[in-house]
Tab-separated table of N, CA, C and O in Angstrom:
chain	number	residue	atom	x	y	z
C	62	MET	N	-5.033	-87.834	-48.515
C	62	MET	CA	-4.114	-88.812	-48.578
C	62	MET	C	-3.701	-90.140	-50.407
C	62	MET	O	-2.863	-90.299	-49.814
C	63	PHE	N	-5.071	-90.473	-50.191
C	63	PHE	CA	-5.411	-91.621	-51.117
C	63	PHE	C	-4.284	-91.198	-52.302
C	63	PHE	O	-3.863	-91.888	-52.779
C	64	GLU	N	-4.643	-89.674	-52.993
C	64	GLU	CA	-3.894	-89.537	-54.187
C	64	GLU	C	-2.039	-89.517	-54.027
C	64	GLU	O	-1.691	-89.805	-54.754
C	65	ALA	N	-2.147	-88.998	-53.308
C	65	ALA	CA	-0.591	-89.129	-52.358
C	65	ALA	C	0.438	-90.138	-52.243
C	65	ALA	O	0.691	-90.341	-52.709
C	66	VAL	N	-0.352	-91.265	-51.836
C	66	VAL	CA	0.058	-92.498	-51.712
C	66	VAL	C	0.444	-92.841	-53.199
C	66	VAL	O	0.955	-93.710	-53.915
C	67	PHE	N	-0.830	-92.524	-54.142
C	67	PHE	CA	-0.491	-93.330	-55.988
C	67	PHE	C	0.582	-92.177	-56.342
C	67	PHE	O	1.162	-92.783	-57.500
C	68	ALA	N	0.762	-90.931	-56.214
C	68	ALA	CA	1.375	-90.384	-56.865
C	68	ALA	C	3.117	-89.971	-56.067
C	68	ALA	O	3.743	-90.163	-57.277
C	69	GLN	N	3.123	-90.110	-55.248
C	69	GLN	CA	4.570	-90.215	-54.715
C	69	GLN	C	4.944	-91.575	-54.062
C	69	GLN	O	6.273	-92.033	-53.743
C	70	GLY	N	4.157	-92.554	-53.866
C	70	GLY	CA	4.282	-93.525	-53.039
C	70	GLY	C	4.662	-94.963	-53.731
C	70	GLY	O	5.198	-94.971	-54.958
C	71	LYS	N	5.538	-96.139	-53.219
C	71	LYS	CA	6.279	-96.781	-53.758
C	71	LYS	C	5.047	-98.087	-54.047
C	71	LYS	O	3.737	-98.043	-53.649
C	72	SER	N	5.107	-98.962	-55.104
C	72	SER	CA	4.180	-100.117	-55.139
C	72	SER	C	5.026	-101.583	-55.800
C	72	SER	O	6.338	-101.558	-56.298
C	73	PHE	N	4.189	-102.246	-55.305
C	73	PHE	CA	4.731	-103.953	-55.707
C	73	PHE	C	3.567	-104.963	-55.850
C	73	PHE	O	2.514	-104.692	-55.519
C	74	SER	N	3.811	-105.905	-56.764
C	74	SER	CA	2.481	-106.723	-56.561
C	74	SER	C	2.875	-108.087	-56.180
C	74	SER	O	4.094	-108.424	-56.081
C	75	ALA	N	1.834	-108.629	-54.918
C	75	ALA	CA	1.637	-109.980	-54.657
C	75	ALA	C	0.476	-110.579	-54.908
C	75	ALA	O	-0.529	-109.962	-54.312
C	76	GLY	N	0.774	-111.545	-55.300
C	76	GLY	CA	-0.260	-112.482	-56.039
C	76	GLY	C	-1.782	-111.611	-56.754
C	76	GLY	O	-0.872	-111.172	-57.666
C	77	ILE	N	-2.558	-111.322	-55.786
C	77	ILE	CA	-3.542	-111.056	-56.977
C	77	ILE	C	-3.710	-109.137	-56.460
C	77	ILE	O	-5.134	-108.508	-57.041
C	78	PHE	N	-2.954	-108.904	-55.681
C	78	PHE	CA	-2.940	-107.312	-55.587
C	78	PHE	C	-1.658	-106.628	-55.854
C	78	PHE	O	-0.757	-107.110	-56.085
C	79	ARG	N	-2.199	-105.290	-56.053
C	79	ARG	CA	-0.784	-104.470	-56.087
C	79	ARG	C	-1.077	-103.626	-54.995
C	79	ARG	O	-1.908	-103.064	-54.640
C	80	ILE	N	-0.025	-103.621	-54.318
C	80	ILE	CA	0.105	-103.036	-52.616
C	80	ILE	C	0.988	-101.581	-53.517
C	80	ILE	O	2.278	-101.231	-54.122
C	81	GLN	N	0.305	-100.352	-52.560
C	81	GLN	CA	0.714	-99.283	-52.843
C	81	GLN	C	1.243	-98.586	-51.445
C	81	GLN	O	0.565	-98.932	-50.649
C	82	PHE	N	2.326	-98.195	-51.245
C	82	PHE	CA	2.741	-97.714	-50.254
C	82	PHE	C	3.702	-96.389	-49.758
C	82	PHE	O	4.264	-96.317	-50.676
C	83	LEU	N	3.262	-95.733	-48.758
C	83	LEU	CA	3.701	-94.068	-48.450
C	83	LEU	C	4.380	-94.213	-47.474
C	83	LEU	O	3.424	-94.553	-46.186
C	84	ILE	N	5.388	-93.990	-47.077
C	84	ILE	CA	5.909	-93.658	-44.995
C	84	ILE	C	6.670	-92.339	-45.632
C	84	ILE	O	7.125	-91.287	-46.371
C	85	LEU	N	5.578	-91.386	-44.616
C	85	LEU	CA	5.632	-90.089	-44.212
C	85	LEU	C	6.282	-89.931	-42.565
C	85	LEU	O	5.692	-90.464	-42.154
C	86	PRO	N	7.139	-88.995	-42.862
C	86	PRO	CA	7.387	-88.648	-40.981
C	86	PRO	C	6.019	-87.804	-40.494
C	86	PRO	O	5.273	-87.075	-41.090
C	87	HIS	N	6.210	-88.166	-39.140
C	87	HIS	CA	4.842	-87.706	-38.588
C	87	HIS	C	4.912	-86.145	-38.443
C	87	HIS	O	5.763	-85.700	-38.748
C	88	GLU	N	3.814	-85.193	-38.498
C	88	GLU	CA	3.650	-83.457	-38.555
C	88	GLU	C	4.502	-83.371	-37.191
C	88	GLU	O	4.264	-82.201	-37.145
C	89	GLY	N	4.013	-84.211	-35.933
C	89	GLY	CA	4.201	-83.642	-34.945
C	89	GLY	C	3.732	-84.335	-33.312
C	89	GLY	O	3.078	-84.917	-33.854
C	90	ILE	N	3.814	-83.492	-32.520
C	90	ILE	CA	3.324	-84.507	-31.251
C	90	ILE	C	1.956	-84.520	-31.127
C	90	ILE	O	1.077	-85.106	-30.442
C	91	SER	N	0.919	-83.345	-31.571
C	91	SER	CA	0.111	-83.429	-31.689
C	91	SER	C	-1.148	-83.891	-32.551
C	91	SER	O	-2.163	-84.300	-32.171
C	92	ASP	N	-0.233	-84.844	-33.368
C	92	ASP	CA	-0.863	-85.923	-34.553
C	92	ASP	C	-0.754	-86.984	-33.428
C	92	ASP	O	-0.115	-88.082	-33.180
C	93	ILE	N	-2.449	-87.585	-33.548
C	93	ILE	CA	-2.881	-88.817	-32.562
C	93	ILE	C	-3.630	-89.764	-33.959
C	93	ILE	O	-4.058	-90.942	-33.163
C	94	SER	N	-3.163	-89.275	-34.940
C	94	SER	CA	-3.908	-90.668	-35.568
C	94	SER	C	-3.061	-91.734	-36.024
C	94	SER	O	-1.900	-92.040	-35.244
C	95	PRO	N	-3.766	-93.045	-36.082
C	95	PRO	CA	-3.041	-93.943	-36.042
C	95	PRO	C	-2.052	-93.975	-36.926
C	95	PRO	O	-1.367	-93.205	-37.822
C	96	GLU	N	-0.340	-94.861	-37.058
C	96	GLU	CA	0.823	-94.790	-37.856
C	96	GLU	C	0.778	-95.397	-38.736
C	96	GLU	O	0.999	-95.288	-39.878
C	97	ILE	N	-0.595	-96.412	-38.932
C	97	ILE	CA	-0.950	-96.995	-40.265
C	97	ILE	C	-2.086	-97.014	-40.375
C	97	ILE	O	-3.251	-96.914	-39.554
C	98	GLN	N	-2.418	-96.729	-41.762
C	98	GLN	CA	-3.751	-96.234	-42.405
C	98	GLN	C	-3.347	-96.954	-43.609
C	98	GLN	O	-2.772	-96.899	-44.509
C	99	VAL	N	-4.817	-97.811	-43.677
C	99	VAL	CA	-4.773	-98.486	-44.876
C	99	VAL	C	-6.499	-98.388	-45.675
C	99	VAL	O	-7.320	-98.195	-44.718
C	100	GLY	N	-6.254	-98.750	-46.791
C	100	GLY	CA	-7.279	-98.545	-47.900
C	100	GLY	C	-7.704	-99.476	-48.880
C	100	GLY	O	-6.491	-100.049	-48.911
C	101	VAL	N	-8.520	-99.818	-49.055
C	101	VAL	CA	-8.824	-100.812	-50.019
C	101	VAL	C	-9.276	-100.542	-51.045
C	101	VAL	O	-10.450	-99.663	-51.443
C	102	SER	N	-9.589	-101.117	-52.453
C	102	SER	CA	-9.483	-100.687	-53.462
C	102	SER	C	-9.821	-102.126	-54.720
C	102	SER	O	-9.094	-102.781	-55.099
C	103	VAL	N	-11.177	-101.526	-55.401
C	103	VAL	CA	-11.595	-102.500	-56.226
C	103	VAL	C	-12.206	-101.824	-57.510
C	103	VAL	O	-12.780	-101.028	-57.477
C	104	PRO	N	-11.429	-101.881	-58.502
C	104	PRO	CA	-11.628	-100.768	-59.522
C	104	PRO	C	-13.384	-101.210	-60.344
C	104	PRO	O	-13.325	-102.192	-60.554
C	105	LYS	N	-13.852	-100.411	-60.408
C	105	LYS	CA	-15.201	-100.157	-60.836
C	105	LYS	C	-14.493	-100.541	-62.701
C	105	LYS	O	-16.371	-101.253	-62.773
C	106	LYS	N	-13.953	-100.321	-63.434
C	106	LYS	CA	-13.614	-100.744	-64.687
C	106	LYS	C	-13.973	-102.446	-64.764
C	106	LYS	O	-14.226	-102.981	-65.615
C	107	LYS	N	-13.143	-102.601	-63.399
C	107	LYS	CA	-13.262	-104.426	-64.178
C	107	LYS	C	-14.711	-105.189	-62.910
C	107	LYS	O	-14.507	-106.149	-63.674
C	108	HIS	N	-15.023	-104.618	-62.249
C	108	HIS	CA	-16.201	-104.699	-61.354
C	108	HIS	C	-17.122	-104.235	-61.144
C	108	HIS	O	-17.036	-103.108	-60.830
C	109	LYS	N	-18.175	-103.849	-62.428
C	109	LYS	CA	-19.436	-103.265	-62.262
C	109	LYS	C	-20.258	-103.167	-61.552
C	109	LYS	O	-20.844	-102.571	-61.016
C	110	LYS	N	-20.958	-104.148	-60.799
C	110	LYS	CA	-21.494	-104.112	-59.465
C	110	LYS	C	-20.999	-103.726	-58.293
C	110	LYS	O	-19.854	-104.418	-58.040
C	111	ALA	N	-21.762	-102.654	-57.825
C	111	ALA	CA	-21.386	-102.626	-56.601
C	111	ALA	C	-21.372	-103.612	-55.510
C	111	ALA	O	-20.585	-103.657	-54.725
C	112	VAL	N	-22.711	-104.312	-55.374
C	112	VAL	CA	-22.464	-105.726	-54.752
C	112	VAL	C	-21.256	-106.252	-54.961
C	112	VAL	O	-20.165	-106.481	-54.025
C	113	THR	N	-20.643	-106.397	-56.100
C	113	THR	CA	-19.355	-107.446	-55.925
C	113	THR	C	-18.433	-106.616	-55.702
C	113	THR	O	-17.079	-107.261	-54.733
C	114	ARG	N	-18.458	-105.255	-56.105
C	114	ARG	CA	-17.131	-104.371	-55.294
C	114	ARG	C	-17.196	-104.263	-53.626
C	114	ARG	O	-15.927	-104.784	-53.134
C	115	ASN	N	-18.234	-104.411	-53.163
C	115	ASN	CA	-18.862	-104.484	-51.553
C	115	ASN	C	-18.094	-105.634	-51.121
C	115	ASN	O	-17.455	-105.658	-50.168
C	116	LEU	N	-18.482	-106.608	-51.810
C	116	LEU	CA	-18.255	-107.894	-51.199
C	116	LEU	C	-16.731	-108.602	-51.229
C	116	LEU	O	-15.905	-109.148	-50.411
C	117	LEU	N	-15.753	-107.915	-52.374
C	117	LEU	CA	-14.180	-107.694	-52.501
C	117	LEU	C	-13.527	-107.179	-51.456
C	117	LEU	O	-12.592	-107.763	-50.612
C	118	LYS	N	-14.307	-106.256	-51.350
C	118	LYS	CA	-13.499	-105.643	-50.353
C	118	LYS	C	-13.443	-105.543	-48.992
C	118	LYS	O	-12.759	-105.599	-47.779
C	119	ARG	N	-14.867	-106.268	-48.430
C	119	ARG	CA	-15.176	-106.500	-47.505
C	119	ARG	C	-14.104	-107.558	-46.630
C	119	ARG	O	-13.653	-108.405	-45.789
C	120	ARG	N	-14.051	-109.083	-47.665
C	120	ARG	CA	-12.886	-109.914	-47.539
C	120	ARG	C	-11.472	-109.608	-47.581
C	120	ARG	O	-10.711	-109.866	-46.908
C	121	MET	N	-11.573	-108.829	-48.110
C	121	MET	CA	-9.661	-107.963	-48.071
C	121	MET	C	-9.757	-106.710	-46.624
C	121	MET	O	-9.109	-107.627	-46.097
C	122	ARG	N	-11.062	-106.689	-46.402
C	122	ARG	CA	-10.471	-105.891	-44.759
C	122	ARG	C	-10.520	-107.071	-43.876
C	122	ARG	O	-9.595	-106.847	-43.158
C	123	GLU	N	-11.402	-107.854	-43.875
C	123	GLU	CA	-11.140	-109.083	-43.217
C	123	GLU	C	-9.573	-109.792	-43.162
C	123	GLU	O	-9.547	-109.991	-41.722
C	124	ALA	N	-9.196	-110.273	-43.919
C	124	ALA	CA	-8.417	-110.596	-44.213
C	124	ALA	C	-7.357	-109.868	-43.853
C	124	ALA	O	-6.427	-110.560	-42.693
C	125	TYR	N	-6.917	-108.799	-43.877
C	125	TYR	CA	-5.872	-107.679	-43.259
C	125	TYR	C	-5.950	-107.314	-41.858
C	125	TYR	O	-5.109	-107.859	-40.990
C	126	ARG	N	-7.307	-107.697	-41.230
C	126	ARG	CA	-7.766	-107.310	-39.813
C	126	ARG	C	-6.900	-108.545	-39.467
C	126	ARG	O	-6.609	-108.982	-37.996
C	127	GLN	N	-7.075	-110.000	-40.045
C	127	GLN	CA	-6.923	-110.836	-39.158
C	127	GLN	C	-5.516	-111.445	-39.136
C	127	GLN	O	-4.553	-112.066	-38.026
C	128	HIS	N	-4.647	-110.486	-39.886
C	128	HIS	CA	-3.205	-111.083	-40.207
C	128	HIS	C	-2.486	-109.782	-40.229
C	128	HIS	O	-0.852	-110.034	-40.207
C	129	PHE	N	-2.643	-108.695	-39.876
C	129	PHE	CA	-1.663	-107.481	-40.178
C	129	PHE	C	-0.849	-107.387	-39.032
C	129	PHE	O	0.337	-107.221	-38.879
C	130	ARG	N	-1.146	-108.150	-37.893
C	130	ARG	CA	-0.548	-107.860	-36.488
C	130	ARG	C	0.868	-109.201	-36.763
C	130	ARG	O	1.674	-108.866	-35.645
C	131	GLN	N	0.925	-109.928	-37.578
C	131	GLN	CA	1.964	-111.131	-37.476
C	131	GLN	C	2.742	-110.355	-38.276
C	131	GLN	O	4.049	-110.823	-37.805
C	132	TYR	N	2.336	-109.535	-39.350
C	132	TYR	CA	3.815	-109.276	-40.018
C	132	TYR	C	4.036	-107.465	-40.124
C	132	TYR	O	5.114	-106.953	-40.589
C	133	LEU	N	3.355	-106.870	-39.793
C	133	LEU	CA	3.718	-105.371	-39.356
C	133	LEU	C	4.273	-104.648	-38.212
C	133	LEU	O	3.511	-105.351	-37.089
C	134	PRO	N	5.019	-104.726	-37.469
C	134	PRO	CA	5.768	-103.595	-36.247
C	134	PRO	C	4.294	-103.621	-35.337
C	134	PRO	O	3.591	-102.924	-35.949
C	135	GLY	N	4.546	-103.334	-34.595
C	135	GLY	CA	3.226	-103.323	-33.145
C	135	GLY	C	3.363	-101.629	-33.114
C	135	GLY	O	2.532	-100.892	-33.573
C	136	ASN	N	4.827	-101.026	-32.930
C	136	ASN	CA	4.587	-99.799	-33.164
C	136	ASN	C	5.490	-98.961	-34.108
C	136	ASN	O	6.476	-99.602	-34.238
C	137	LEU	N	5.037	-99.176	-35.771
C	137	LEU	CA	6.277	-98.732	-36.992
C	137	LEU	C	7.207	-97.835	-36.226
C	137	LEU	O	8.373	-98.069	-36.592
C	138	SER	N	6.935	-96.581	-35.662
C	138	SER	CA	8.603	-95.844	-35.365
C	138	SER	C	7.449	-94.369	-35.193
C	138	SER	O	6.429	-94.380	-35.665
C	139	LYS	N	7.652	-93.733	-33.740
C	139	LYS	CA	7.066	-92.684	-33.687
C	139	LYS	C	7.187	-91.963	-34.748
C	139	LYS	O	6.883	-90.615	-34.468
C	140	SER	N	8.081	-91.874	-35.014
C	140	SER	CA	8.978	-90.285	-36.050
C	140	SER	C	8.108	-90.865	-37.421
C	140	SER	O	8.429	-89.906	-38.087
C	141	PHE	N	7.493	-92.006	-37.881
C	141	PHE	CA	7.061	-92.297	-39.017
C	141	PHE	C	5.339	-92.814	-39.156
C	141	PHE	O	5.159	-93.186	-38.229
C	142	LYS	N	4.937	-92.916	-40.342
C	142	LYS	CA	3.443	-92.881	-40.738
C	142	LYS	C	3.732	-93.671	-41.969
C	142	LYS	O	4.254	-93.353	-43.149
C	143	LEU	N	2.540	-94.865	-42.189
C	143	LEU	CA	2.597	-95.288	-42.938
C	143	LEU	C	1.169	-95.660	-43.464
C	143	LEU	O	0.446	-95.949	-42.916
C	144	TYR	N	0.907	-95.377	-44.869
C	144	TYR	CA	-0.076	-94.923	-45.350
C	144	TYR	C	0.028	-96.221	-46.505
C	144	TYR	O	0.802	-96.313	-47.290
C	145	LEU	N	-1.264	-97.261	-46.553
C	145	LEU	CA	-1.308	-98.487	-47.424
C	145	LEU	C	-2.593	-98.778	-48.483
C	145	LEU	O	-3.611	-98.100	-47.715
C	146	VAL	N	-2.341	-98.838	-49.072
C	146	VAL	CA	-3.696	-98.919	-50.284
C	146	VAL	C	-3.267	-100.672	-51.146
C	146	VAL	O	-2.661	-101.239	-51.896
C	147	LEU	N	-4.451	-101.835	-50.720
C	147	LEU	CA	-4.386	-102.634	-51.412
C	147	LEU	C	-5.509	-102.958	-52.412
C	147	LEU	O	-6.559	-102.261	-52.311
C	148	VAL	N	-4.687	-102.877	-53.497
C	148	VAL	CA	-5.841	-102.596	-55.286
C	148	VAL	C	-5.816	-104.558	-55.385
C	148	VAL	O	-5.187	-105.056	-55.651
C	149	TYR	N	-7.434	-104.705	-55.683
C	149	TYR	CA	-7.645	-105.978	-55.896
C	149	TYR	C	-7.311	-106.096	-57.831
C	149	TYR	O	-8.029	-105.030	-58.073
C	150	ILE	N	-6.626	-106.916	-58.347
C	150	ILE	CA	-6.211	-107.117	-59.858
C	150	ILE	C	-7.655	-107.594	-60.496
C	150	ILE	O	-7.857	-107.577	-61.521
C	151	PRO	N	-7.357	-108.754	-59.992
C	151	PRO	CA	-8.681	-109.512	-61.333
C	151	PRO	C	-9.760	-109.345	-61.943
C	151	PRO	O	-10.327	-108.653	-60.701
C	152	THR	N	-10.117	-109.927	-62.402
C	152	THR	CA	-11.980	-109.514	-62.827
C	152	THR	C	-12.611	-110.481	-62.800
C	152	THR	O	-14.034	-110.622	-62.923
C	153	THR	N	-12.204	-111.765	-62.197
C	153	THR	CA	-13.054	-112.768	-61.303
C	153	THR	C	-13.568	-112.629	-59.847
C	153	THR	O	-12.374	-111.609	-59.575
C	154	ILE	N	-14.162	-113.144	-59.270
C	154	ILE	CA	-14.427	-113.091	-57.837
C	154	ILE	C	-13.631	-114.378	-57.264
C	154	ILE	O	-14.123	-115.398	-56.993
C	155	GLU	N	-12.591	-113.973	-56.243
C	155	GLU	CA	-11.789	-115.096	-55.755
C	155	GLU	C	-12.277	-115.300	-54.996
C	155	GLU	O	-12.805	-114.386	-53.933
C	156	PRO	N	-12.372	-116.668	-53.970
C	156	PRO	CA	-12.740	-117.051	-52.759
C	156	PRO	C	-11.782	-116.687	-51.753
C	156	PRO	O	-10.491	-116.102	-51.857
C	157	TYR	N	-12.225	-116.333	-50.126
C	157	TYR	CA	-11.556	-115.773	-49.263
C	157	TYR	C	-10.672	-116.736	-49.133
C	157	TYR	O	-9.722	-115.447	-48.718
C	158	SER	N	-10.539	-117.592	-49.461
C	158	SER	CA	-8.759	-118.149	-49.025
C	158	SER	C	-7.942	-117.669	-49.575
C	158	SER	O	-6.621	-117.582	-49.386
C	159	THR	N	-8.247	-117.703	-50.838
C	159	THR	CA	-7.184	-117.082	-51.943
C	159	THR	C	-6.912	-115.530	-51.509
C	159	THR	O	-5.810	-115.244	-51.599
C	160	ILE	N	-8.104	-115.061	-51.449
C	160	ILE	CA	-7.969	-113.411	-50.639
C	160	ILE	C	-6.936	-113.664	-49.541
C	160	ILE	O	-5.973	-112.739	-49.446
C	161	GLU	N	-7.053	-114.273	-48.414
C	161	GLU	CA	-6.357	-114.287	-47.689
C	161	GLU	C	-4.977	-115.030	-47.512
C	161	GLU	O	-3.611	-114.390	-47.014
C	162	SER	N	-4.806	-115.491	-48.223
C	162	SER	CA	-3.538	-116.580	-48.594
C	162	SER	C	-2.349	-115.226	-49.379
C	162	SER	O	-1.536	-114.969	-48.942
C	163	ASP	N	-2.794	-114.517	-50.383
C	163	ASP	CA	-2.509	-113.235	-51.065
C	163	ASP	C	-2.470	-112.160	-50.356
C	163	ASP	O	-1.397	-111.205	-50.191
C	164	ILE	N	-3.324	-112.067	-49.081
C	164	ILE	CA	-2.997	-111.070	-48.324
C	164	ILE	C	-1.674	-111.134	-47.639
C	164	ILE	O	-1.049	-110.278	-47.336
C	165	LYS	N	-1.629	-112.254	-46.821
C	165	LYS	CA	-0.082	-112.717	-46.373
C	165	LYS	C	1.005	-112.854	-46.869
C	165	LYS	O	1.928	-112.036	-46.412
C	166	ILE	N	0.638	-112.912	-48.297
C	166	ILE	CA	2.032	-112.709	-49.181
C	166	ILE	C	2.426	-111.288	-49.043
C	166	ILE	O	3.511	-110.965	-48.595
C	167	ALA	N	1.398	-110.304	-49.328
C	167	ALA	CA	1.812	-108.952	-49.222
C	167	ALA	C	2.153	-108.273	-48.209
C	167	ALA	O	3.112	-107.483	-48.356
C	168	LEU	N	1.400	-108.742	-47.333
C	168	LEU	CA	1.934	-108.169	-45.711
C	168	LEU	C	3.520	-108.476	-45.611
C	168	LEU	O	3.931	-107.896	-44.941
C	169	LYS	N	3.750	-109.932	-45.736
C	169	LYS	CA	5.285	-110.609	-45.534
C	169	LYS	C	6.031	-109.426	-46.500
C	169	LYS	O	7.528	-109.212	-45.721
C	170	THR	N	5.574	-109.388	-48.105
C	170	THR	CA	6.927	-108.861	-48.954
C	170	THR	C	6.674	-107.292	-47.954
C	170	THR	O	8.087	-106.577	-48.004
C	171	LEU	N	5.536	-106.441	-48.082
C	171	LEU	CA	6.084	-105.425	-47.346
C	171	LEU	C	6.283	-105.239	-46.121
C	171	LEU	O	7.102	-104.120	-46.023
C	172	GLN	N	6.941	-106.094	-45.303
C	172	GLN	CA	7.334	-106.440	-44.287
C	172	GLN	C	8.753	-106.298	-44.233
C	172	GLN	O	9.727	-105.388	-43.650
C	173	GLU	N	9.037	-107.190	-45.502
C	173	GLU	CA	10.396	-106.998	-45.903
C	173	GLU	C	11.216	-105.538	-46.011
C	173	GLU	O	12.614	-105.139	-46.053
C	174	LYS	N	10.280	-104.829	-47.253
C	174	LYS	CA	10.366	-103.570	-47.243
C	174	LYS	C	10.381	-103.074	-46.691
C	174	LYS	O	11.326	-101.849	-46.708
C	175	LEU	N	10.036	-102.890	-45.610
C	175	LEU	CA	9.783	-101.361	-44.656
C	175	LEU	C	11.297	-101.593	-43.534
C	175	LEU	O	11.641	-100.808	-43.428
C	176	CYS	N	11.137	-103.132	-43.608
C	176	CYS	CA	13.048	-103.737	-42.373
C	176	CYS	C	13.991	-103.088	-43.511
C	176	CYS	O	14.978	-102.054	-42.697
C	177	SER	N	13.847	-102.928	-44.757
C	177	SER	CA	15.321	-102.493	-45.442
C	177	SER	C	14.752	-100.698	-45.519
C	177	SER	O	16.146	-100.084	-45.483
C	178	VAL	N	14.102	-99.769	-45.336
C	178	VAL	CA	13.575	-98.912	-45.583
C	178	VAL	C	14.021	-98.201	-44.161
C	178	VAL	O	14.480	-97.035	-44.317
C	179	LEU	N	13.560	-98.721	-43.346
C	179	LEU	CA	13.854	-97.859	-42.052
C	179	LEU	C	14.775	-98.525	-40.694
C	179	LEU	O	15.360	-99.177	-41.145
């Protein structure tokens, strides 16, 4: 599904992140997977060491986990499914506070875009 989000989805930039998202209809009643699926990405081209990439991905996941309930709807809709990929852009290692504040900005912007689409 990762490829489909990049091929067919929409994107925007928010702070230090590029956000790719794709909204698709549910396949049917038997589909029990979550309504929102999230992936995080730190490009290997910009951060050569796996330790650095893992650190940044852990920070991104934690910031998302802390704040997604405030900005994304509790149940998106039973007829739609959201696929979301957060891509880290900078070549430097940003502190958690920067990552957290920019995740909030990204989620708020995503919330506004979702309200206009749905």
